[in-house]
Structure formats: C-alpha cells, structure tokens
Amino acid sequence: MSQRLFKNIKPKKMAHINVEEGVPGIRSLALFRPETGKSLYALAQVLLRGESPLSEAERELIAAYVSGRNNCRFCMSSHAAAARCLYGEDSNVVDEVLNDMDHSSTSAKMKSLLRIAGQVQILGKEVTDADILNARSYGATDREIHDTVLIAATFSMFNRYVDGLATFTPTDESEYKAMGERLAEKGYVQPKTQA
Amino acid sequence: MPHIDFKNDLPGIRSAMAFRPETAGPLNQLAQILLRDENGLSRADRELIATLVSYRNDCFYCHNSHGEIACIYLDGDRNLVNQVRQNFETAEISEKLKALLNIAAKVQNSGKDVNEADIERAKKHGASDVEIHDTVLIAAAFCMFNRYVDGLATYAPTEMDSYPVRAKQIAENGYGTHVYSQNQPK
C-alpha cells in the first residue's frame, strides 16, 4: 500500500533539461537523445553482458561499487539490484561489498579487482603497478583487468551523466528490484517508449 | 609500461581499442556523435570541452590529442586552446561557451556539482537543452576515456609533433575503426 502511494508522488526536483517527467535516470536521457542512447546502451550490453572472463554478476557488482563511491543513487541501486539477481543465493555479497568491500566475503581476486575499480573511480592515474601486481598474484588476467578498468571508467561517465542533468531518481527500493530483475533477464535494451 | 599486454604498440586509447574491438565499436560511435555532430555545438566547441575535461583529469594523451583536433577546427589557433585549458573564463570565446565549459568543469568533479544557477547561466546565453545535454555527456564521456587511457597506463607519445598528425586524421575522417588499425597516420 505505502509503496503504491510512493510511486504516485511526482518528483519535486525537475531535471536540468526537458526530459519526460517521471522516467528515471538514464532511460529519460536515452529517450531525449536516442542517437547517443544507442551507443551508450550498446556499450553497457557488450561490457556487462558480452563475452568476458568475469561473470555478469561480478561485472554488475563492479558497476554498483563504483556508482556507490560516486554517490550516484540511481546507478548504484539499479546495478546492485541486477547484481543481487545474478548472484542468486549468494546475493549477500553485494551488500557486503557496498558496505565494506575489504571485509566482504568476496574472493581475494575479486577484492583486488574492486580495489583497481576504486582507484579508477578516483582517477586513472591512481592505479599503481602494485595494484596490478596484487591482482595478478590472485590470478587476474589481462582481460579481467581490462574489463574492470573499463567498467569502472564507464560508470564514472554514467554516474556523471545521470546526476549532471539531475535526472529523476526513484526513492522506492521496490522500483529498483524490478529494474534489477529486468536488467538480469533482458540486459541493456535501448528504451523506445516510456514503458 | 602499460599495465596489460595490448599486443600492439599503438598510442593511448588506440591500443586499448585494438585490444578489445568489441567495446571499441560503441566507444567510437559515441565519440562520433558527441564530437562530430554539427547540430547545436560546433565541432570546435565539442573538442574544446573534451580538451578542458581531459586537462583537468591530467590525462596527457587525451588533452593533447583533442587539443590538437580543436586547433585544426580553430584554423590553427593553438593559443585559444591553451587559454581554455588555463582559464576559460578569461578566454576569447563566447559567453555561451564559457557557461557550457563551466558546466563541463563541474561534471569533471562530480555530476552533483552542476547546480541550477549553472544551467540558468547557460540558458541565459542561449544554450539549448540539447547543447546542455551534449556538454554534460561530452564531459562525462571524457571522465571515462581519460580513466580508460590512464587506468591501463597506455603509451602516451612525448614526441609532440605526432599529435597534429593523428589530429588531422580525426578532423578528416572522424572517429571509427580506422583509429585503431595497424596502419597509423605518419
């Protein structure tokens, strides 16, 4: 009941540009400018769902982790929800990483990759040889390091895009759960309509 | 030394794109629309935004590459490109472009730094919603490109005369698979 009521509240703060009201985050921007939306959704699809030695769950977790560090609620909540779906019965790891990555139950290798992602979130130059050696000591390959850096870099873009234009950020967690299920099931499909 | 073995000796983002063409595809498509579209912002405006953000992210390869491309569109006015790098508020550019560069500079730090006064300033000087959109997305995209280039420690040439050569290739042909082919401009 309370969730239903929440959904009907119009966002108080308007986006900086005239996007469709009530459409959240990146979806509103892809509808506003489909030409850029097309390449952005294609990038997300290949990066987060394409062939990679990292699982889809791990890649969504990197995206959520970087978005959390960038304080981007829309991106963090939606990708955390997707990661929870993809991790299935191990979904606790998502919230552990978002709360305290170093003390989470994820593998030492995944921690070393998340550490690299966190450095990229600050700035590319912050990734040191020691960070790379650490990841390699746990078996990380060139492709895994590449994908980690590009996911972290890409979310440093998406987060700024979504917040820089003050897009609508739902505050109802159940909306993110639905988004996460859709992302886990269907991947990144450029929106054509509001629905 | 780059952090990973790209299996090529191309400079900057070109090496990463050749390593992983599957992601290079949409990255180049994005660059092509954001930096080459002639609706609203000019190509020079777009490359200046890219240059400023890359400079502030201390990305040597990107700010020199895009600075040189901007320079071509500005009929060789390298001084103007340097003014924008150093202090765009006093550069010899339009008030509208200053207002848009101000938004880009905010985005470089964090999307949340863009406030309503920044948007009002740009609109007052005639910026359209699409121009504001493109400014924010160019700035955000270079926060990605810069991190991709430096996060993998790609090779950034220090021979400065190599930058105008590659810039000419982009000014003539735009962004696409040709940027990471083995046959590089000389």
Short mmCIF file of C-alpha atoms in Angstrom, two decimals:
data_model
loop_
_atom_site.label_atom_id
_atom_site.label_comp_id
_atom_site.label_asym_id
_atom_site.label_seq_id
_atom_site.Cartn_x
_atom_site.Cartn_y
_atom_site.Cartn_z
CA MET A 1 0.00 0.00 0.00
CA SER A 2 2.61 2.53 1.07
CA GLN A 3 4.76 1.57 -1.94
CA ARG A 4 1.86 2.23 -4.29
CA LEU A 5 1.34 5.67 -2.81
CA PHE A 6 5.02 6.44 -3.13
CA LYS A 7 5.02 5.62 -6.83
CA ASN A 8 2.36 8.24 -7.48
CA ILE A 9 4.30 11.09 -5.94
CA LYS A 10 5.66 13.33 -8.69
CA PRO A 11 9.34 14.14 -8.43
CA LYS A 12 9.71 17.51 -6.74
CA LYS A 13 13.01 18.42 -8.28
CA MET A 14 12.97 18.80 -12.04
CA ALA A 15 15.76 17.59 -14.29
CA HIS A 16 18.04 20.31 -15.70
CA ILE A 17 16.68 19.75 -19.23
CA ASN A 18 13.24 18.95 -20.55
CA VAL A 19 13.17 15.15 -20.31
CA GLU A 20 9.97 13.18 -19.87
CA GLU A 21 8.77 13.61 -16.30
CA GLY A 22 8.81 10.57 -14.02
CA VAL A 23 11.07 8.49 -16.28
CA PRO A 24 14.09 7.59 -14.18
CA GLY A 25 17.80 8.12 -14.71
CA ILE A 26 19.49 7.06 -17.90
CA ARG A 27 16.21 5.95 -19.51
CA SER A 28 14.97 9.55 -19.62
CA LEU A 29 18.23 10.62 -21.30
CA ALA A 30 18.20 7.81 -23.86
CA LEU A 31 14.68 8.88 -24.82
CA PHE A 32 15.74 12.56 -25.00
CA ARG A 33 18.73 11.87 -27.27
CA PRO A 34 18.33 8.43 -28.94
CA GLU A 35 21.49 8.92 -31.06
CA THR A 36 23.73 8.86 -28.00
CA GLY A 37 21.38 6.47 -26.17
CA LYS A 38 22.04 3.87 -28.84
CA SER A 39 25.81 3.77 -28.33
CA LEU A 40 25.51 4.00 -24.54
CA TYR A 41 23.17 1.01 -24.33
CA ALA A 42 25.35 -0.91 -26.82
CA LEU A 43 28.39 -0.18 -24.64
CA ALA A 44 26.62 -1.34 -21.46
CA GLN A 45 25.43 -4.50 -23.20
CA VAL A 46 28.83 -5.57 -24.55
CA LEU A 47 30.67 -4.57 -21.37
CA LEU A 48 28.27 -6.11 -18.84
CA ARG A 49 26.72 -8.97 -20.86
CA GLY A 50 29.22 -9.72 -23.64
CA GLU A 51 31.86 -12.43 -23.54
CA SER A 52 34.19 -11.89 -20.57
CA PRO A 53 36.16 -13.97 -18.06
CA LEU A 54 34.26 -12.02 -15.37
CA SER A 55 30.73 -13.23 -14.65
CA GLU A 56 27.76 -10.94 -15.30
CA ALA A 57 27.22 -10.81 -11.53
CA GLU A 58 30.83 -9.73 -10.92
CA ARG A 59 30.60 -7.05 -13.61
CA GLU A 60 27.34 -5.66 -12.18
CA LEU A 61 28.98 -5.62 -8.75
CA ILE A 62 31.90 -3.53 -10.07
CA ALA A 63 29.35 -1.13 -11.62
CA ALA A 64 27.40 -0.84 -8.36
CA TYR A 65 30.59 -0.41 -6.32
CA VAL A 66 31.87 2.46 -8.47
CA SER A 67 28.43 4.10 -8.55
CA GLY A 68 28.26 3.90 -4.76
CA ARG A 69 31.64 5.60 -4.47
CA ASN A 70 30.39 8.29 -6.86
CA ASN A 71 27.34 8.70 -4.64
CA CYS A 72 25.03 8.08 -7.61
CA ARG A 73 21.97 6.53 -6.01
CA PHE A 74 20.15 5.67 -9.23
CA CYS A 75 23.07 3.77 -10.77
CA MET A 76 24.15 2.13 -7.52
CA SER A 77 20.66 0.91 -6.62
CA SER A 78 19.78 -0.37 -10.09
CA HIS A 79 23.07 -2.20 -10.67
CA ALA A 80 23.13 -3.54 -7.10
CA ALA A 81 19.65 -4.93 -7.75
CA ALA A 82 20.85 -6.53 -11.01
CA ALA A 83 23.88 -7.99 -9.20
CA ARG A 84 21.69 -9.44 -6.41
CA CYS A 85 19.55 -11.20 -9.03
CA LEU A 86 22.58 -12.57 -10.84
CA TYR A 87 24.34 -13.76 -7.66
CA GLY A 88 21.18 -15.68 -6.68
CA GLU A 89 21.66 -17.38 -3.33
CA ASP A 90 24.99 -15.58 -2.83
CA SER A 91 23.34 -12.17 -3.15
CA ASN A 92 24.50 -11.11 0.35
CA VAL A 93 27.93 -10.41 -1.10
CA VAL A 94 26.53 -7.39 -2.95
CA ASP A 95 25.57 -5.50 0.20
CA GLU A 96 28.73 -6.64 1.97
CA VAL A 97 30.85 -5.13 -0.82
CA LEU A 98 28.84 -1.92 -0.89
CA ASN A 99 29.13 -1.53 2.89
CA ASP A 100 32.74 -2.58 3.43
CA MET A 101 34.49 -4.12 0.44
CA ASP A 102 37.71 -5.07 2.28
CA HIS A 103 35.83 -7.13 4.87
CA SER A 104 33.31 -8.67 2.47
CA SER A 105 33.13 -12.41 1.75
CA THR A 106 34.04 -11.99 -1.93
CA SER A 107 37.22 -13.72 -3.17
CA ALA A 108 40.68 -12.18 -2.74
CA LYS A 109 40.89 -11.91 -6.52
CA MET A 110 37.59 -10.03 -6.75
CA LYS A 111 38.71 -7.73 -3.94
CA SER A 112 41.90 -6.97 -5.86
CA LEU A 113 39.84 -6.08 -8.94
CA LEU A 114 37.42 -3.97 -6.91
CA ARG A 115 40.44 -2.19 -5.45
CA ILE A 116 41.53 -1.32 -9.03
CA ALA A 117 37.99 -0.18 -9.84
CA GLY A 118 38.03 2.06 -6.77
CA GLN A 119 41.30 3.62 -7.88
CA VAL A 120 39.90 4.24 -11.37
CA GLN A 121 36.88 5.89 -9.76
CA ILE A 122 39.26 8.45 -8.22
CA LEU A 123 41.36 8.88 -11.37
CA GLY A 124 43.01 6.60 -13.93
CA LYS A 125 46.48 7.52 -12.71
CA GLU A 126 45.68 6.26 -9.23
CA VAL A 127 46.03 2.66 -10.45
CA THR A 128 49.55 1.66 -9.42
CA ASP A 129 51.85 -1.16 -10.50
CA ALA A 130 51.33 -2.59 -7.01
CA ASP A 131 47.54 -2.72 -7.57
CA ILE A 132 48.09 -4.63 -10.82
CA LEU A 133 50.68 -6.99 -9.28
CA ASN A 134 48.30 -7.68 -6.42
CA ALA A 135 45.51 -8.63 -8.85
CA ARG A 136 47.90 -10.82 -10.85
CA SER A 137 49.04 -12.60 -7.69
CA TYR A 138 45.44 -13.82 -7.34
CA GLY A 139 45.34 -14.93 -10.96
CA ALA A 140 43.72 -11.90 -12.66
CA THR A 141 44.31 -11.91 -16.42
CA ASP A 142 44.82 -9.00 -18.83
CA ARG A 143 41.23 -9.30 -19.98
CA GLU A 144 39.91 -9.23 -16.43
CA ILE A 145 41.98 -6.17 -15.62
CA HIS A 146 40.92 -4.50 -18.87
CA ASP A 147 37.24 -5.16 -18.27
CA THR A 148 37.47 -3.98 -14.66
CA VAL A 149 39.12 -0.69 -15.65
CA LEU A 150 36.66 -0.04 -18.49
CA ILE A 151 33.60 -0.84 -16.37
CA ALA A 152 34.86 1.49 -13.64
CA ALA A 153 35.62 4.20 -16.21
CA THR A 154 32.26 3.75 -17.90
CA PHE A 155 30.37 4.15 -14.65
CA SER A 156 32.41 7.26 -13.90
CA MET A 157 30.69 8.51 -17.07
CA PHE A 158 27.17 7.16 -16.47
CA ASN A 159 27.12 8.49 -12.89
CA ARG A 160 28.11 12.00 -14.01
CA TYR A 161 25.65 11.92 -16.90
CA VAL A 162 22.69 10.89 -14.74
CA ASP A 163 23.47 13.30 -11.89
CA GLY A 164 24.89 16.13 -14.02
CA LEU A 165 21.47 16.53 -15.64
CA ALA A 166 19.60 15.92 -12.35
CA THR A 167 17.50 13.08 -13.74
CA PHE A 168 14.69 11.56 -11.70
CA THR A 169 15.95 9.17 -9.00
CA PRO A 170 13.22 6.89 -7.58
CA THR A 171 13.40 6.52 -3.82
CA ASP A 172 11.26 3.38 -3.64
CA GLU A 173 13.50 0.29 -3.37
CA SER A 174 10.85 -1.92 -4.97
CA GLU A 175 11.29 0.01 -8.23
CA TYR A 176 14.99 -0.86 -8.24
CA LYS A 177 14.22 -4.51 -7.56
CA ALA A 178 12.04 -4.56 -10.68
CA MET A 179 14.77 -2.78 -12.69
CA GLY A 180 17.37 -5.27 -11.44
CA GLU A 181 15.22 -8.21 -12.49
CA ARG A 182 14.71 -6.69 -15.92
CA LEU A 183 18.46 -6.00 -16.34
CA ALA A 184 19.36 -9.52 -15.20
CA GLU A 185 16.86 -11.10 -17.56
CA LYS A 186 16.93 -8.88 -20.64
CA GLY A 187 20.20 -6.99 -20.43
CA TYR A 188 20.58 -3.49 -21.83
CA VAL A 189 17.94 -2.72 -24.44
CA GLN A 190 17.66 0.86 -25.66
CA PRO A 191 14.28 2.21 -24.48
CA LYS A 192 11.90 3.15 -27.27
CA THR A 193 8.96 4.21 -25.12
CA GLN A 194 8.38 5.29 -21.55
CA ALA A 195 7.35 1.75 -20.55
CA MET B 1 54.91 0.29 -19.43
CA PRO B 2 51.20 -0.35 -19.88
CA HIS B 3 49.52 -2.34 -17.11
CA ILE B 4 48.45 -5.06 -19.56
CA ASP B 5 49.90 -6.54 -22.74
CA PHE B 6 47.86 -4.92 -25.53
CA LYS B 7 49.71 -6.99 -28.15
CA ASN B 8 50.22 -3.83 -30.23
CA ASP B 9 52.26 -0.67 -29.92
CA LEU B 10 49.58 1.88 -30.74
CA PRO B 11 49.38 5.04 -28.61
CA GLY B 12 46.76 5.90 -25.97
CA ILE B 13 43.19 4.72 -26.37
CA ARG B 14 44.06 3.27 -29.77
CA SER B 15 45.99 0.44 -28.07
CA ALA B 16 43.06 -0.40 -25.78
CA MET B 17 40.61 -0.27 -28.68
CA ALA B 18 42.71 -2.65 -30.77
CA PHE B 19 42.97 -4.99 -27.77
CA ARG B 20 39.18 -5.13 -27.39
CA PRO B 21 37.36 -4.15 -30.62
CA GLU B 22 34.00 -5.28 -29.21
CA THR B 23 33.95 -2.34 -26.79
CA ALA B 24 35.77 -0.05 -29.24
CA GLY B 25 32.70 -0.17 -31.52
CA PRO B 26 30.23 1.65 -29.26
CA LEU B 27 33.01 3.87 -27.84
CA ASN B 28 33.81 5.18 -31.31
CA GLN B 29 30.12 5.54 -32.19
CA LEU B 30 29.67 7.62 -29.04
CA ALA B 31 32.68 9.81 -29.88
CA GLN B 32 31.48 10.22 -33.44
CA ILE B 33 28.08 11.59 -32.37
CA LEU B 34 29.32 13.66 -29.45
CA LEU B 35 32.31 15.23 -31.16
CA ARG B 36 31.29 15.37 -34.82
CA ASP B 37 27.55 16.15 -34.79
CA GLU B 38 27.02 19.62 -36.23
CA ASN B 39 23.63 20.24 -34.64
CA GLY B 40 23.93 22.82 -31.87
CA LEU B 41 27.52 22.93 -30.69
CA SER B 42 30.25 23.28 -33.30
CA ARG B 43 32.96 20.66 -33.67
CA ALA B 44 35.44 23.15 -32.20
CA ASP B 45 33.20 23.71 -29.14
CA ARG B 46 32.90 19.94 -28.64
CA GLU B 47 36.64 19.31 -28.85
CA LEU B 48 37.34 22.24 -26.50
CA ILE B 49 35.02 20.70 -23.89
CA ALA B 50 36.85 17.37 -24.33
CA THR B 51 40.22 19.12 -24.01
CA LEU B 52 39.30 21.04 -20.85
CA VAL B 53 37.95 17.97 -19.07
CA SER B 54 40.95 15.83 -20.12
CA TYR B 55 43.32 18.57 -18.97
CA ARG B 56 41.62 18.73 -15.58
CA ASN B 57 41.80 14.93 -15.34
CA ASP B 58 45.52 15.28 -16.01
CA CYS B 59 45.27 12.93 -18.99
CA PHE B 60 48.24 13.91 -21.14
CA TYR B 61 47.33 11.78 -24.15
CA CYS B 62 43.69 12.91 -24.31
CA HIS B 63 44.15 16.62 -23.65
CA ASN B 64 46.93 16.89 -26.22
CA SER B 65 45.08 14.77 -28.78
CA HIS B 66 41.77 16.64 -28.51
CA GLY B 67 43.51 20.00 -28.10
CA GLU B 68 45.17 19.44 -31.47
CA ILE B 69 41.87 18.43 -33.10
CA ALA B 70 40.25 21.60 -31.69
CA CYS B 71 43.19 23.56 -33.03
CA ILE B 72 42.50 22.32 -36.57
CA TYR B 73 38.84 23.40 -36.35
CA LEU B 74 40.01 26.78 -35.00
CA ASP B 75 42.24 27.37 -38.03
CA GLY B 76 45.41 26.67 -36.07
CA ASP B 77 44.68 28.95 -33.09
CA ARG B 78 46.63 26.92 -30.51
CA ASN B 79 46.76 29.96 -28.25
CA LEU B 80 42.99 29.88 -27.85
CA VAL B 81 43.08 26.18 -26.95
CA ASN B 82 45.68 26.99 -24.27
CA GLN B 83 43.53 29.85 -22.95
CA VAL B 84 40.67 27.39 -22.49
CA ARG B 85 42.96 24.94 -20.67
CA GLN B 86 44.37 27.61 -18.35
CA ASN B 87 41.32 29.78 -17.62
CA PHE B 88 38.27 29.51 -19.86
CA GLU B 89 36.53 32.37 -18.03
CA THR B 90 39.05 34.85 -19.48
CA ALA B 91 39.50 33.09 -22.86
CA GLU B 92 38.49 34.81 -26.09
CA ILE B 93 35.35 32.71 -26.55
CA SER B 94 31.62 33.43 -26.40
CA GLU B 95 29.81 33.87 -23.09
CA LYS B 96 27.69 30.89 -24.06
CA LEU B 97 30.72 28.62 -24.48
CA LYS B 98 32.13 29.88 -21.16
CA ALA B 99 28.87 28.94 -19.46
CA LEU B 100 28.96 25.48 -21.04
CA LEU B 101 32.62 24.96 -20.11
CA ASN B 102 31.66 25.93 -16.55
CA ILE B 103 29.10 23.08 -16.57
CA ALA B 104 31.69 20.68 -18.05
CA ALA B 105 34.18 21.64 -15.33
CA LYS B 106 31.57 20.87 -12.65
CA VAL B 107 30.80 17.49 -14.25
CA GLN B 108 34.53 16.69 -14.28
CA ASN B 109 34.47 16.74 -10.48
CA SER B 110 31.02 15.23 -9.94
CA GLY B 111 27.64 15.31 -11.67
CA LYS B 112 26.10 16.55 -8.45
CA ASP B 113 28.16 19.75 -8.61
CA VAL B 114 26.06 21.10 -11.50
CA ASN B 115 23.50 23.42 -9.92
CA GLU B 116 20.51 25.34 -11.21
CA ALA B 117 22.49 28.59 -11.37
CA ASP B 118 24.98 26.93 -13.76
CA ILE B 119 22.10 25.82 -16.01
CA GLU B 120 20.43 29.25 -15.82
CA ARG B 121 23.67 30.95 -16.83
CA ALA B 122 23.98 28.74 -19.92
CA LYS B 123 20.33 29.23 -20.88
CA LYS B 124 20.63 33.00 -20.42
CA HIS B 125 23.36 32.99 -23.06
CA GLY B 126 21.22 30.99 -25.44
CA ALA B 127 22.21 27.38 -24.75
CA SER B 128 19.52 24.89 -25.77
CA ASP B 129 18.61 21.72 -23.87
CA VAL B 130 20.42 19.60 -26.47
CA GLU B 131 23.55 21.75 -26.14
CA ILE B 132 23.46 21.41 -22.34
CA HIS B 133 22.86 17.68 -22.73
CA ASP B 134 25.77 17.27 -25.11
CA THR B 135 28.06 19.33 -22.88
CA VAL B 136 27.30 17.16 -19.84
CA LEU B 137 27.69 13.94 -21.83
CA ILE B 138 30.95 15.01 -23.50
CA ALA B 139 32.35 15.94 -20.08
CA ALA B 140 31.12 12.66 -18.58
CA ALA B 141 32.42 10.64 -21.54
CA PHE B 142 35.90 12.12 -21.15
CA CYS B 143 35.84 11.21 -17.47
CA MET B 144 35.51 7.69 -18.90
CA PHE B 145 38.01 7.94 -21.78
CA ASN B 146 40.64 9.56 -19.54
CA ARG B 147 40.26 6.81 -16.92
CA TYR B 148 40.41 4.10 -19.56
CA VAL B 149 43.60 5.56 -21.05
CA ASP B 150 45.41 6.24 -17.77
CA GLY B 151 43.90 3.39 -15.73
CA LEU B 152 45.65 0.93 -18.07
CA ALA B 153 48.76 3.14 -18.32
CA THR B 154 48.61 3.26 -22.12
CA TYR B 155 51.56 4.66 -24.00
CA ALA B 156 51.40 8.47 -24.38
CA PRO B 157 53.87 9.71 -27.01
CA THR B 158 56.11 12.52 -25.82
CA GLU B 159 57.05 13.47 -29.39
CA MET B 160 54.64 16.38 -29.62
CA ASP B 161 54.79 16.52 -33.41
CA SER B 162 52.94 13.18 -33.53
CA TYR B 163 49.75 14.71 -32.10
CA PRO B 164 48.87 17.02 -35.04
CA VAL B 165 49.32 14.07 -37.42
CA ARG B 166 46.73 11.96 -35.63
CA ALA B 167 44.52 15.03 -35.14
CA LYS B 168 44.44 15.58 -38.90
CA GLN B 169 43.25 12.00 -39.37
CA ILE B 170 40.33 12.61 -36.98
CA ALA B 171 39.45 16.02 -38.44
CA GLU B 172 39.30 14.44 -41.90
CA ASN B 173 37.72 11.06 -41.15
CA GLY B 174 36.08 11.32 -37.73
CA TYR B 175 36.00 8.52 -35.16
CA GLY B 176 35.77 4.87 -36.15
CA THR B 177 37.65 1.62 -36.61
CA HIS B 178 40.37 3.42 -38.59
CA VAL B 179 41.72 4.98 -35.37
CA TYR B 180 43.00 1.63 -34.11
CA SER B 181 44.01 -0.06 -37.36
CA GLN B 182 47.67 -1.05 -37.62
CA ASN B 183 48.09 1.43 -40.45
CA GLN B 184 48.59 4.60 -38.41
CA PRO B 185 48.96 8.11 -39.90
CA LYS B 186 52.53 9.32 -40.24
#
